[in-house]
mmCIF file of C-alpha atoms in Angstrom:
data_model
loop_
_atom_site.group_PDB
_atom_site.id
_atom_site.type_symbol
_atom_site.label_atom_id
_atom_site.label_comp_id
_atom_site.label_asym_id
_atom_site.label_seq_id
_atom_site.Cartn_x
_atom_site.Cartn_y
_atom_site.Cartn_z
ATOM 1 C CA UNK A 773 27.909 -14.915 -27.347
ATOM 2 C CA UNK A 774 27.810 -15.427 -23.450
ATOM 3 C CA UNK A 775 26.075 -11.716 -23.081
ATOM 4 C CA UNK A 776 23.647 -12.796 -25.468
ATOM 5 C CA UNK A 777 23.130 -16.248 -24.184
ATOM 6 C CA UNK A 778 23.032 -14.772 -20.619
ATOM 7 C CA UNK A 779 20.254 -12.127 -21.827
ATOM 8 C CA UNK A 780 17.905 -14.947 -23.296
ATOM 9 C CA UNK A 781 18.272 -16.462 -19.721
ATOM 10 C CA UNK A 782 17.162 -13.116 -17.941
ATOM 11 C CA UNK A 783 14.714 -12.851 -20.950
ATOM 12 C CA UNK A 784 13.153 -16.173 -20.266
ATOM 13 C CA UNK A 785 12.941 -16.352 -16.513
ATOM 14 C CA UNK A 786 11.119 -12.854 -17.119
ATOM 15 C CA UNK A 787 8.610 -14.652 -19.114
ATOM 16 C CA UNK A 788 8.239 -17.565 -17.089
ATOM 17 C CA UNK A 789 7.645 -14.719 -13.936
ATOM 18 C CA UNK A 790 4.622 -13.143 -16.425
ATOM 19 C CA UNK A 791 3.024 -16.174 -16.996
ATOM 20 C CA UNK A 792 3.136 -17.724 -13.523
ATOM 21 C CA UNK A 793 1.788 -14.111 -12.326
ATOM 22 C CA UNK A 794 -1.047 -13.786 -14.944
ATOM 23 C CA UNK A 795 -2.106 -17.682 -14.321
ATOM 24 C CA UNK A 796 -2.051 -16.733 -10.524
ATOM 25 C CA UNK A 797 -4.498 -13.783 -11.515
ATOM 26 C CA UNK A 798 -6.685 -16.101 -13.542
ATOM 27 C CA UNK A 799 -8.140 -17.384 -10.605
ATOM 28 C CA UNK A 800 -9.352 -14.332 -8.849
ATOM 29 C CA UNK A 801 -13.068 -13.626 -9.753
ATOM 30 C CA UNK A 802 -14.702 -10.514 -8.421
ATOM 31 C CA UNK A 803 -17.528 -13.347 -7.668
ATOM 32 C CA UNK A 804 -14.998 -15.723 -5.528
ATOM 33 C CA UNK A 805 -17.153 -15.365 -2.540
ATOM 34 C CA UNK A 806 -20.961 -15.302 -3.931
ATOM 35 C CA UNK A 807 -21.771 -18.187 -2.127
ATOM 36 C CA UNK A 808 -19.238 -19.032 0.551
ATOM 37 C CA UNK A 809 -19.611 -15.430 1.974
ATOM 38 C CA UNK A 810 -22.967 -13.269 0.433
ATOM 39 C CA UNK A 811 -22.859 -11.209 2.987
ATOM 40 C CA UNK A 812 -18.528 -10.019 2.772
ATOM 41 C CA UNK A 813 -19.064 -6.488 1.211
ATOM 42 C CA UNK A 814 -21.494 -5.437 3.482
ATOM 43 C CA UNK A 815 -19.606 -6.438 6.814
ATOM 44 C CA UNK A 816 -16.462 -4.824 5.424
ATOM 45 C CA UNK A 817 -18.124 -1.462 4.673
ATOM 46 C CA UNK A 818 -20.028 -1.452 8.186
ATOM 47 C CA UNK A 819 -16.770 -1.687 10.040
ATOM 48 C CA UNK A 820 -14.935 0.353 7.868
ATOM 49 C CA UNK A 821 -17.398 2.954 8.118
ATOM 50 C CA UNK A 822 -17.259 2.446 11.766
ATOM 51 C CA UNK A 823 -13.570 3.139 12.208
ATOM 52 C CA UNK A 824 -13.772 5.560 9.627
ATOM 53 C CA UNK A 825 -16.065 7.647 12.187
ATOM 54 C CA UNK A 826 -13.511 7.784 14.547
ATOM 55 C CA UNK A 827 -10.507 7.901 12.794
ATOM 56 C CA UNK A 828 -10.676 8.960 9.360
ATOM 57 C CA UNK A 829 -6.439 8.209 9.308
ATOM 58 C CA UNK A 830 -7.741 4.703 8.992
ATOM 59 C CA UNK A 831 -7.881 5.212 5.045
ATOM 60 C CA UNK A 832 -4.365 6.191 4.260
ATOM 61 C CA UNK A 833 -3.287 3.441 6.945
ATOM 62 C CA UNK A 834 -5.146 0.913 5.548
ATOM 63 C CA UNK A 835 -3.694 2.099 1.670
ATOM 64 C CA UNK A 836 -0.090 1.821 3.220
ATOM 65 C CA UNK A 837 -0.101 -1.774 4.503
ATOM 66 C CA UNK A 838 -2.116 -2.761 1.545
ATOM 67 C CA UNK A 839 0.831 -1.020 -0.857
ATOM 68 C CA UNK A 840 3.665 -2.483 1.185
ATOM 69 C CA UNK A 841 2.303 -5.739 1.381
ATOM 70 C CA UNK A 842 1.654 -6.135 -2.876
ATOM 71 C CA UNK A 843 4.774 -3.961 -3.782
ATOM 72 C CA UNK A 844 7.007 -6.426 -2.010
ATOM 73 C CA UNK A 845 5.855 -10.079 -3.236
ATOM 74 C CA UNK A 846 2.385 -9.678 -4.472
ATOM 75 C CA UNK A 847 -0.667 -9.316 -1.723
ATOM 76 C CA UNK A 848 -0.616 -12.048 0.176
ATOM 77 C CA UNK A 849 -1.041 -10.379 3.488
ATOM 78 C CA UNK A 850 2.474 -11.874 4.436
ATOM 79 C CA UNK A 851 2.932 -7.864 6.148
ATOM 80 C CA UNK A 852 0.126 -8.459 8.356
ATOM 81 C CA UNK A 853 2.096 -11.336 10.321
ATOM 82 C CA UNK A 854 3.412 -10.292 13.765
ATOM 83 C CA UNK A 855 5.973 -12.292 14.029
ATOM 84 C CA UNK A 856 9.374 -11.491 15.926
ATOM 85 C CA UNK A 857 10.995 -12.009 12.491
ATOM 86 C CA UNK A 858 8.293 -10.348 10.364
ATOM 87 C CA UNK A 859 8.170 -7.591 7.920
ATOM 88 C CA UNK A 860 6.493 -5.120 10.543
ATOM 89 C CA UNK A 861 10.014 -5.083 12.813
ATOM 90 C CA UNK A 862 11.786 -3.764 9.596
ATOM 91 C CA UNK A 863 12.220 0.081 9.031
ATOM 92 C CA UNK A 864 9.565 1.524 6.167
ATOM 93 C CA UNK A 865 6.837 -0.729 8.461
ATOM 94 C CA UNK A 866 7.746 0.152 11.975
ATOM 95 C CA UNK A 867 5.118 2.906 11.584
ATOM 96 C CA UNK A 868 2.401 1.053 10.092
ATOM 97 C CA UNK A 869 -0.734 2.188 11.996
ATOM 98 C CA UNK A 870 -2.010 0.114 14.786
ATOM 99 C CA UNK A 871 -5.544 0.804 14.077
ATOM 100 C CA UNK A 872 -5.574 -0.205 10.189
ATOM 101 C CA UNK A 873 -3.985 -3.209 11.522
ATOM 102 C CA UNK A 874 -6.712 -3.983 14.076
ATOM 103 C CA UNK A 875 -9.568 -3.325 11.215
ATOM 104 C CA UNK A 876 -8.638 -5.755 9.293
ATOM 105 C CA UNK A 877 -8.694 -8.754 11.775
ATOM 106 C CA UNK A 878 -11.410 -7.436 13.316
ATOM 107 C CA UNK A 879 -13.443 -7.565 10.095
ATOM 108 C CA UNK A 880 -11.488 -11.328 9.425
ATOM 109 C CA UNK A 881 -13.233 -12.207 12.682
ATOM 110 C CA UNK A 882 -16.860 -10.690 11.764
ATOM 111 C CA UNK A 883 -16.467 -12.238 8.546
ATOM 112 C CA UNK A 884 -14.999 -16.341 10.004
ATOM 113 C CA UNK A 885 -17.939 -15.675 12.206
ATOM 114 C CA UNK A 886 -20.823 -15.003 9.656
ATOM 115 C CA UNK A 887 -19.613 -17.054 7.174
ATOM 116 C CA UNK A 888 -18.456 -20.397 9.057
ATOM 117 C CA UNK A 889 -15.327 -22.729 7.456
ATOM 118 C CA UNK A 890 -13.110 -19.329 7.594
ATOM 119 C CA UNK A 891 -13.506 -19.175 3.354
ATOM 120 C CA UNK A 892 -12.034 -15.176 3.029
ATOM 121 C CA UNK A 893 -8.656 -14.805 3.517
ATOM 122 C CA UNK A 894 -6.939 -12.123 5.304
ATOM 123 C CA UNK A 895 -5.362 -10.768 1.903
ATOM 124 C CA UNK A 896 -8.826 -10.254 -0.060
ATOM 125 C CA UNK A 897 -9.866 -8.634 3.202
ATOM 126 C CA UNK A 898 -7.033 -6.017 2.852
ATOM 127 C CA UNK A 899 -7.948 -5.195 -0.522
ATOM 128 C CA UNK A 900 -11.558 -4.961 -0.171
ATOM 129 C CA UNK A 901 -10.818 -2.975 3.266
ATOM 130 C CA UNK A 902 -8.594 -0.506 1.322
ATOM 131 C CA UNK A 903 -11.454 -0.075 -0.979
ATOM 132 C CA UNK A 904 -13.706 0.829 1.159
ATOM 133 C CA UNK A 905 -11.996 3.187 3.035
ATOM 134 C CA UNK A 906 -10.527 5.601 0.193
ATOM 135 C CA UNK A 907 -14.113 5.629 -1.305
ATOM 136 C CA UNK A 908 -14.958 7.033 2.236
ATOM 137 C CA UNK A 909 -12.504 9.500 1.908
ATOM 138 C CA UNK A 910 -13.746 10.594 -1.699
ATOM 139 C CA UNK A 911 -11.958 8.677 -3.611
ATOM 140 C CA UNK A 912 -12.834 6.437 -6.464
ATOM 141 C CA UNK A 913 -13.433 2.420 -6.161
ATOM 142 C CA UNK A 914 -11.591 0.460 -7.958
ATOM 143 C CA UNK A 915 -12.397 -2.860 -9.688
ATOM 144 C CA UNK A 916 -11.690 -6.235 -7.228
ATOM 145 C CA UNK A 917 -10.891 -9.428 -7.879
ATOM 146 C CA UNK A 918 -10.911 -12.207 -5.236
ATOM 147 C CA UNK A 919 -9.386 -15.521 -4.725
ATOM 148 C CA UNK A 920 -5.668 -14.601 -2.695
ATOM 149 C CA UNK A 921 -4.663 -16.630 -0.379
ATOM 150 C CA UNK A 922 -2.531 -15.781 2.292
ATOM 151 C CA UNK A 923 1.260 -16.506 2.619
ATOM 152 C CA UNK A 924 2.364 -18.932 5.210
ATOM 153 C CA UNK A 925 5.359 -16.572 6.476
ATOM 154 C CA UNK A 926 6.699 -13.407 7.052
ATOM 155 C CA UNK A 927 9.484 -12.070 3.946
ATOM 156 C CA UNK A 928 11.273 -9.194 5.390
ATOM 157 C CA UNK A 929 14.150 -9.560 2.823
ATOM 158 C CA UNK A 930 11.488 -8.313 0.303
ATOM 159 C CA UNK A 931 11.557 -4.977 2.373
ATOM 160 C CA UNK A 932 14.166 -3.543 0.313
ATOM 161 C CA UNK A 933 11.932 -3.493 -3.106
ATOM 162 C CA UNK A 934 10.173 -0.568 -1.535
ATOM 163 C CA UNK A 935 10.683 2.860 -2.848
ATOM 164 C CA UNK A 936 11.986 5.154 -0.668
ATOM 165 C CA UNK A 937 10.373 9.044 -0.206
ATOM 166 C CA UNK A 938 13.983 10.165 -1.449
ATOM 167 C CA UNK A 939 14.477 8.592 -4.543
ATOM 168 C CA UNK A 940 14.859 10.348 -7.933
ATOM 169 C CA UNK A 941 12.267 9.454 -10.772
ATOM 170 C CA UNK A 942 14.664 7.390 -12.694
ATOM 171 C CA UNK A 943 15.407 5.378 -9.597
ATOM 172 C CA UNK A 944 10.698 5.387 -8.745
ATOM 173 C CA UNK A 945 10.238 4.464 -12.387
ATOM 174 C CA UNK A 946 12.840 1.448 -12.198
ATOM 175 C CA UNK A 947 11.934 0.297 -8.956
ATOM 176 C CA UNK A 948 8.232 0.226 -10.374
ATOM 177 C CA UNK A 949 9.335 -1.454 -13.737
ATOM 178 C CA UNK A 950 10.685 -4.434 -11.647
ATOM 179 C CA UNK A 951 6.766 -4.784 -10.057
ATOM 180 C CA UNK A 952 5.391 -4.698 -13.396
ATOM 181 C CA UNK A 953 4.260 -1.230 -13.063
ATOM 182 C CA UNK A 954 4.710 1.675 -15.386
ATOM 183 C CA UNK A 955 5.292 5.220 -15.588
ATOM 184 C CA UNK A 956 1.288 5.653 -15.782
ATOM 185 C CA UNK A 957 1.179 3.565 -12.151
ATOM 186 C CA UNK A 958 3.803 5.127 -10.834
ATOM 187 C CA UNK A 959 2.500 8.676 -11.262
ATOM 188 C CA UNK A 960 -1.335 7.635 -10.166
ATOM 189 C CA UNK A 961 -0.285 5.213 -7.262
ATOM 190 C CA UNK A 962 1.795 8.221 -5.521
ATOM 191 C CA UNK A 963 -1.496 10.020 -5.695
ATOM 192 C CA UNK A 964 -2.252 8.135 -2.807
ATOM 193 C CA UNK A 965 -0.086 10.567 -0.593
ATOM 194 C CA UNK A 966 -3.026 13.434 -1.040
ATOM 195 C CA UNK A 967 -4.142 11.957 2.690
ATOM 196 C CA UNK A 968 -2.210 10.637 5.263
ATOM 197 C CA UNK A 969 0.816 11.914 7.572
ATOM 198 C CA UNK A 970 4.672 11.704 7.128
ATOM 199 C CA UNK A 971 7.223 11.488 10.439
ATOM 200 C CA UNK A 972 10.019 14.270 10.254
ATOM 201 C CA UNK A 973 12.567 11.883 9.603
ATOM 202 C CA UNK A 974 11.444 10.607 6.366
ATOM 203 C CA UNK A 975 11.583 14.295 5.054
ATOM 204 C CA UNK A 976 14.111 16.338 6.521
ATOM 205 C CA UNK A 977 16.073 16.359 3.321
ATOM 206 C CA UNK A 978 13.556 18.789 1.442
ATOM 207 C CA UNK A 979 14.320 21.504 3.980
ATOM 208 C CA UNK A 980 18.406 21.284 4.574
ATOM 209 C CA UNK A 981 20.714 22.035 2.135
ATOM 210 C CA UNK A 982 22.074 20.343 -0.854
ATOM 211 C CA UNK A 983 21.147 16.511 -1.428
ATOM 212 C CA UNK A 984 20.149 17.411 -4.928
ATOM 213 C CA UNK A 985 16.765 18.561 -3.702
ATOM 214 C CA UNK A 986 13.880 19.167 -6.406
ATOM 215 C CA UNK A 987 12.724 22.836 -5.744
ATOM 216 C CA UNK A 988 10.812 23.786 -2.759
ATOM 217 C CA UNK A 989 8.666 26.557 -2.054
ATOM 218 C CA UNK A 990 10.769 28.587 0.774
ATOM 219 C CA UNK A 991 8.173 29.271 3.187
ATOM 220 C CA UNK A 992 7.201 25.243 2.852
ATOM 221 C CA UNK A 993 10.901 24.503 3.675
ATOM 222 C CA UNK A 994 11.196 27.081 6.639
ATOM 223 C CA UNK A 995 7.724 25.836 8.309
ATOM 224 C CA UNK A 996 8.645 22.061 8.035
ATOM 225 C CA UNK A 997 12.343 23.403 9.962
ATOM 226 C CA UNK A 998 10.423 24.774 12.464
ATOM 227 C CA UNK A 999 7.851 21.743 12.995
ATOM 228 C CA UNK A 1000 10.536 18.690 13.239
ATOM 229 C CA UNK A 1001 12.821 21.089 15.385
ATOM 230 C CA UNK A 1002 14.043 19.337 18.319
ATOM 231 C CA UNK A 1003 12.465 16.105 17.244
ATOM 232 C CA UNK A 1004 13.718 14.253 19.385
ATOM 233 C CA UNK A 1005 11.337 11.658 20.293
ATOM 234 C CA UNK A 1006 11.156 11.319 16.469
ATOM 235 C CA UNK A 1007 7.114 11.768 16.542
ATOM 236 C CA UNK A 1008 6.754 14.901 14.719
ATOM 237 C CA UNK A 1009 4.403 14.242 11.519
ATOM 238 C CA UNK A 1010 3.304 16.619 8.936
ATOM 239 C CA UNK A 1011 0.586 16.471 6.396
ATOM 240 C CA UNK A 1012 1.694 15.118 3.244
ATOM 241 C CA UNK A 1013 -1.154 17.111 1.474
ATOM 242 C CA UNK A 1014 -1.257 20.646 2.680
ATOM 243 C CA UNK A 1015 -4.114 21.811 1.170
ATOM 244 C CA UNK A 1016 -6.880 18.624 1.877
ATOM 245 C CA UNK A 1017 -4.849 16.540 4.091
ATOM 246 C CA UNK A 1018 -7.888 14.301 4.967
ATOM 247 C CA UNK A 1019 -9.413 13.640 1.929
ATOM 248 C CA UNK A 1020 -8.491 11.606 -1.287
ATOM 249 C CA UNK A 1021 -8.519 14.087 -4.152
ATOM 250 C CA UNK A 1022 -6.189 15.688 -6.790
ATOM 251 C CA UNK A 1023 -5.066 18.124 -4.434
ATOM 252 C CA UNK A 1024 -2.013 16.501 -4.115
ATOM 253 C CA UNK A 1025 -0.938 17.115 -7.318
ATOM 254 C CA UNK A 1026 -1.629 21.184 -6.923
ATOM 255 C CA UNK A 1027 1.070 20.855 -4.015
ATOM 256 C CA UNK A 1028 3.721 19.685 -6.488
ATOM 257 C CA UNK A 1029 2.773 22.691 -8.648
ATOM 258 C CA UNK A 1030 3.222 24.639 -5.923
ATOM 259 C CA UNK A 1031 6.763 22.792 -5.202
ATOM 260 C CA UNK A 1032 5.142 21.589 -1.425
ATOM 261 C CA UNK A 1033 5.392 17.989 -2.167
ATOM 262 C CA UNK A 1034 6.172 16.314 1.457
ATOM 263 C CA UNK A 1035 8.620 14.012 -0.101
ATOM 264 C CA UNK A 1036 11.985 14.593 -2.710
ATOM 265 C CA UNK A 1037 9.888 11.450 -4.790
ATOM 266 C CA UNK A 1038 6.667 13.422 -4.657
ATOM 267 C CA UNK A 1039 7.843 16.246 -6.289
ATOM 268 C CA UNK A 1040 9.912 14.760 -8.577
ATOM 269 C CA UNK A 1041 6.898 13.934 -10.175
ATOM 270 C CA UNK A 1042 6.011 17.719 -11.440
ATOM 271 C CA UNK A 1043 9.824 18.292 -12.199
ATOM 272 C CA UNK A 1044 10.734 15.303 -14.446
ATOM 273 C CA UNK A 1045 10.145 14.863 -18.300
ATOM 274 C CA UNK A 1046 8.962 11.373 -17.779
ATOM 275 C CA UNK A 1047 6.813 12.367 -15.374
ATOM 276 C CA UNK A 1048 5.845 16.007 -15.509
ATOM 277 C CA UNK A 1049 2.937 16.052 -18.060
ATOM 278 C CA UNK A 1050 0.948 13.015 -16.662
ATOM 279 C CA UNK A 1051 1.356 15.013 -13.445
ATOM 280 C CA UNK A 1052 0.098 18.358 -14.381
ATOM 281 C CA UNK A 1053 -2.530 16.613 -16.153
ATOM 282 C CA UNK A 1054 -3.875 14.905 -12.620
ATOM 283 C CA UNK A 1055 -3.686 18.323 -11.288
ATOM 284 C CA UNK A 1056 -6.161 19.808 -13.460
ATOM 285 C CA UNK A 1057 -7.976 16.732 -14.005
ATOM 286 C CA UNK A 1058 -9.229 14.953 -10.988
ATOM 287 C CA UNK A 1059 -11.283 12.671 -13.213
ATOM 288 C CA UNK A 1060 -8.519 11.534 -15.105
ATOM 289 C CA UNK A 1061 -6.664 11.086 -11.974
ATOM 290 C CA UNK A 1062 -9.222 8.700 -10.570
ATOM 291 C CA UNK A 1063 -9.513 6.877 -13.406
ATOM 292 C CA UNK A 1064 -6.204 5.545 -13.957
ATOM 293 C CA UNK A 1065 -5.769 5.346 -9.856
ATOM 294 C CA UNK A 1066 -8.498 2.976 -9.965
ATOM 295 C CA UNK A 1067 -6.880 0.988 -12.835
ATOM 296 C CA UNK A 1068 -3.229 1.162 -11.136
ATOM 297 C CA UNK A 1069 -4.562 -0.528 -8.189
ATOM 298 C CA UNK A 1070 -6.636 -3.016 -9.764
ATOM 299 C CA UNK A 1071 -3.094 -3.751 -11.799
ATOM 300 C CA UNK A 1072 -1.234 -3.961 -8.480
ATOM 301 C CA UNK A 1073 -3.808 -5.779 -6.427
ATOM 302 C CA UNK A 1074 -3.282 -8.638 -8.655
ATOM 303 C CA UNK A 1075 0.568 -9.221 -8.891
ATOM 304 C CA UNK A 1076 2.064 -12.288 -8.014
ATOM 305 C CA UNK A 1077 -1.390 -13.282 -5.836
ATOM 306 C CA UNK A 1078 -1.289 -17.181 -4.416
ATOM 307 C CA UNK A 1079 -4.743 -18.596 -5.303
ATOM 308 C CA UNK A 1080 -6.042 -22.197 -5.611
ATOM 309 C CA UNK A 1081 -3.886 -24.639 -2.687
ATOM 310 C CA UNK A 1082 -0.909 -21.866 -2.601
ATOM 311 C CA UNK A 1083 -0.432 -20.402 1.294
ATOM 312 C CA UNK A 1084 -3.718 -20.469 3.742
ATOM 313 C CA UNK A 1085 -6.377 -19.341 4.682
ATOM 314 C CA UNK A 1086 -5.330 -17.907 7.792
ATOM 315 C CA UNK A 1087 -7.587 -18.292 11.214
ATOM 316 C CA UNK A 1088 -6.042 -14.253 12.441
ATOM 317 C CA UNK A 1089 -4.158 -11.981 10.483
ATOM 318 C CA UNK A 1090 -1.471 -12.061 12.376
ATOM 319 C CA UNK A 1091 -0.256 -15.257 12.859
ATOM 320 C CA UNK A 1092 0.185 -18.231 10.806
ATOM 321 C CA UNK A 1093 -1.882 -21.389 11.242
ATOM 322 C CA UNK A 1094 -0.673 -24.041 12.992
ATOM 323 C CA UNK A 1095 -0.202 -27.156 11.098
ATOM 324 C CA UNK A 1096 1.402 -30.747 12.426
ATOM 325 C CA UNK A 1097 4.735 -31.852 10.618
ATOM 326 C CA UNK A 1098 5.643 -35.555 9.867
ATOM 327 C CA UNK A 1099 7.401 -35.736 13.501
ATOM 328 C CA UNK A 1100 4.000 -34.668 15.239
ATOM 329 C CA UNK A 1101 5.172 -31.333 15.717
ATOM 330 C CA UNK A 1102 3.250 -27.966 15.618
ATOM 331 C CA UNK A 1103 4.764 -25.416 13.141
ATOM 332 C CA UNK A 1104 3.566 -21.861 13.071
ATOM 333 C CA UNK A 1105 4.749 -18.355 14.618
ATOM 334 C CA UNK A 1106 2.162 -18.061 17.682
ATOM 335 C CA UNK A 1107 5.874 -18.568 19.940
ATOM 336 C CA UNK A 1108 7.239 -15.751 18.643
ATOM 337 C CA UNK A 1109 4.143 -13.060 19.163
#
């Protein structure tokens, strides 16, 4: 009886966690802006294609904040904030790339400037940014729906509910289930690694020994031995798609076939049952890949969002507004940039 009574408990907070996340997604409208800000789309694709230009490792940059920042506790731009207790100080976002970073408030400040009354938030600027940018690289666009708000602090505990590049499918598809996601995401949303760059030390298990490694091709595992030798500045990278490492296509999914997936989790994908034929089929089927990509981010774009009076609308990216307590006081994390 207390199992059972304890499983209608789990049961119900589950569907309390549903409905508060599908009201929350209610509000977005992919016409949020129409008014406030006419002019949003075209000032984020003029300085995304501007950055773009120069650095075309803008687009997976910009993919990775955006991923870490829904996967954790819905996009709410709460990884943006630089604070000295923030979620950029802990490990998977030590690396996240300074330029991407700088995009988006730089486009926050084109857009606060053109628009007046600072209407867009920094988190529907991330999404819309992220947009952009993997259609630049070839990829599809995906359907975008506006309204977030933006969180009020940092939540580096939420770190931990990322998936690490050494987990087993099992582990990806259960750490996916708890976000909402399925199998279907899970297998389309790593198709994001067909661009983008991978530091030695997040891969040096596909190339030693043991650790229950999915296969590897063995002239894949001797050049990556060879690359992060001596790393001991801990800067070595390496292409996490071989074959088209700047573009977004399905090429990624020919490396798994070809057991050169970067990561244990990547190629994982081609090896497991639950995986394996949705996998094969994006490697053939670049269309089909795209498709559900485009519907997998939609899906994740729009977890657990704060809309309506929920968070802020911050005034930069980075740091929280300030705003007076009862005692007079300023709150906010500009002291701790």
């Amino acid at each position: 009886m207390a199992s059972r009574a304890a499983a209608a408990v789990v049961l119900a907070l589950a569907l309390v966690c549903a409905a508060h996340s599908a009201a929350a997604a209610g509000n977005l409208s992919p016409d949020f802006y129409k008014k406030a800000c006419p002019q949003l789309d075209q000032i984020v694709a003029f300085h995304v294609a501007e950055t773009f230009r120069r650095d075309v490792g803008v687009a997976p940059g910009l993919i990775r904040i955006l991923f870490h920042d829904c996967f954790t506790q819905g996009c709410d731009a709460s990884v943006l904030l630089n604070a000295t207790d923030g979620e950029q100080k802990v490990g998977p976002n030590l690396t996240l790339r300074r330029v991407a970073l700088d995009l988006i408030e730089r486009i926050r400040s084109a857009v606060h400037t053109a628009c007046k009354d600072n209407k867009v938030s920094c988190a529907d600027i991330t999404v819309l940014a992220t947009r952009e940018a993997v259609f630049k690289a070839g990829g599809p666009r995906f359907d975008v729906e506006l309204g977030r708000r933006d969180a009020l602090a940092p939540a580096p505990a939420q770190i931990n509910k990322l998936p690490g590049p050494s987990f087993p499918v099992p582990l990806l598809i259960q750490s996916f289930k708890g976000r909402g996601l399925d199998v279907a995401d899970l297998v389309a949303l790593s198709g994001a690694h067909t661009f983008g760059v991978a530091h030695c030390s997040l891969f040096q298990d596909r190339f030693k020994p043991g650790f229950g490694n999915p296969p590897i091709d063995p002239k894949f595992a001797t050049m990556l031995k060879d690359k992060c030798a001596n790393d001991f500045d801990r800067k070595k990278t390496q292409s996490l798609d071989v074959r088209t490492p700047d573009a977004f296509d399905n090429q990624f999914y020919m490396d798994l076939v070809a057991k050169q997936g970067l990561f244990r989790s990547d190629q994982g994908l081609i090896e497991d049952p639950a995986t394996k034929a949705l996998a094969t089929q994006f490697s053939l089927d670049q269309r089909a890949f795209f498709e559900q990509f485009a519907k997998s981010m939609t899906k994740m774009t729009n977890m657990d969002v704060l809309t309506g009076k929920q968070g802020e609308i911050r005034n930069d990216c980075a740091v929280p507004n300030k705003r007076v307590t009862a005692h007079g006081d300023e709150e906010g994390h500009a002291a701790d940039m």
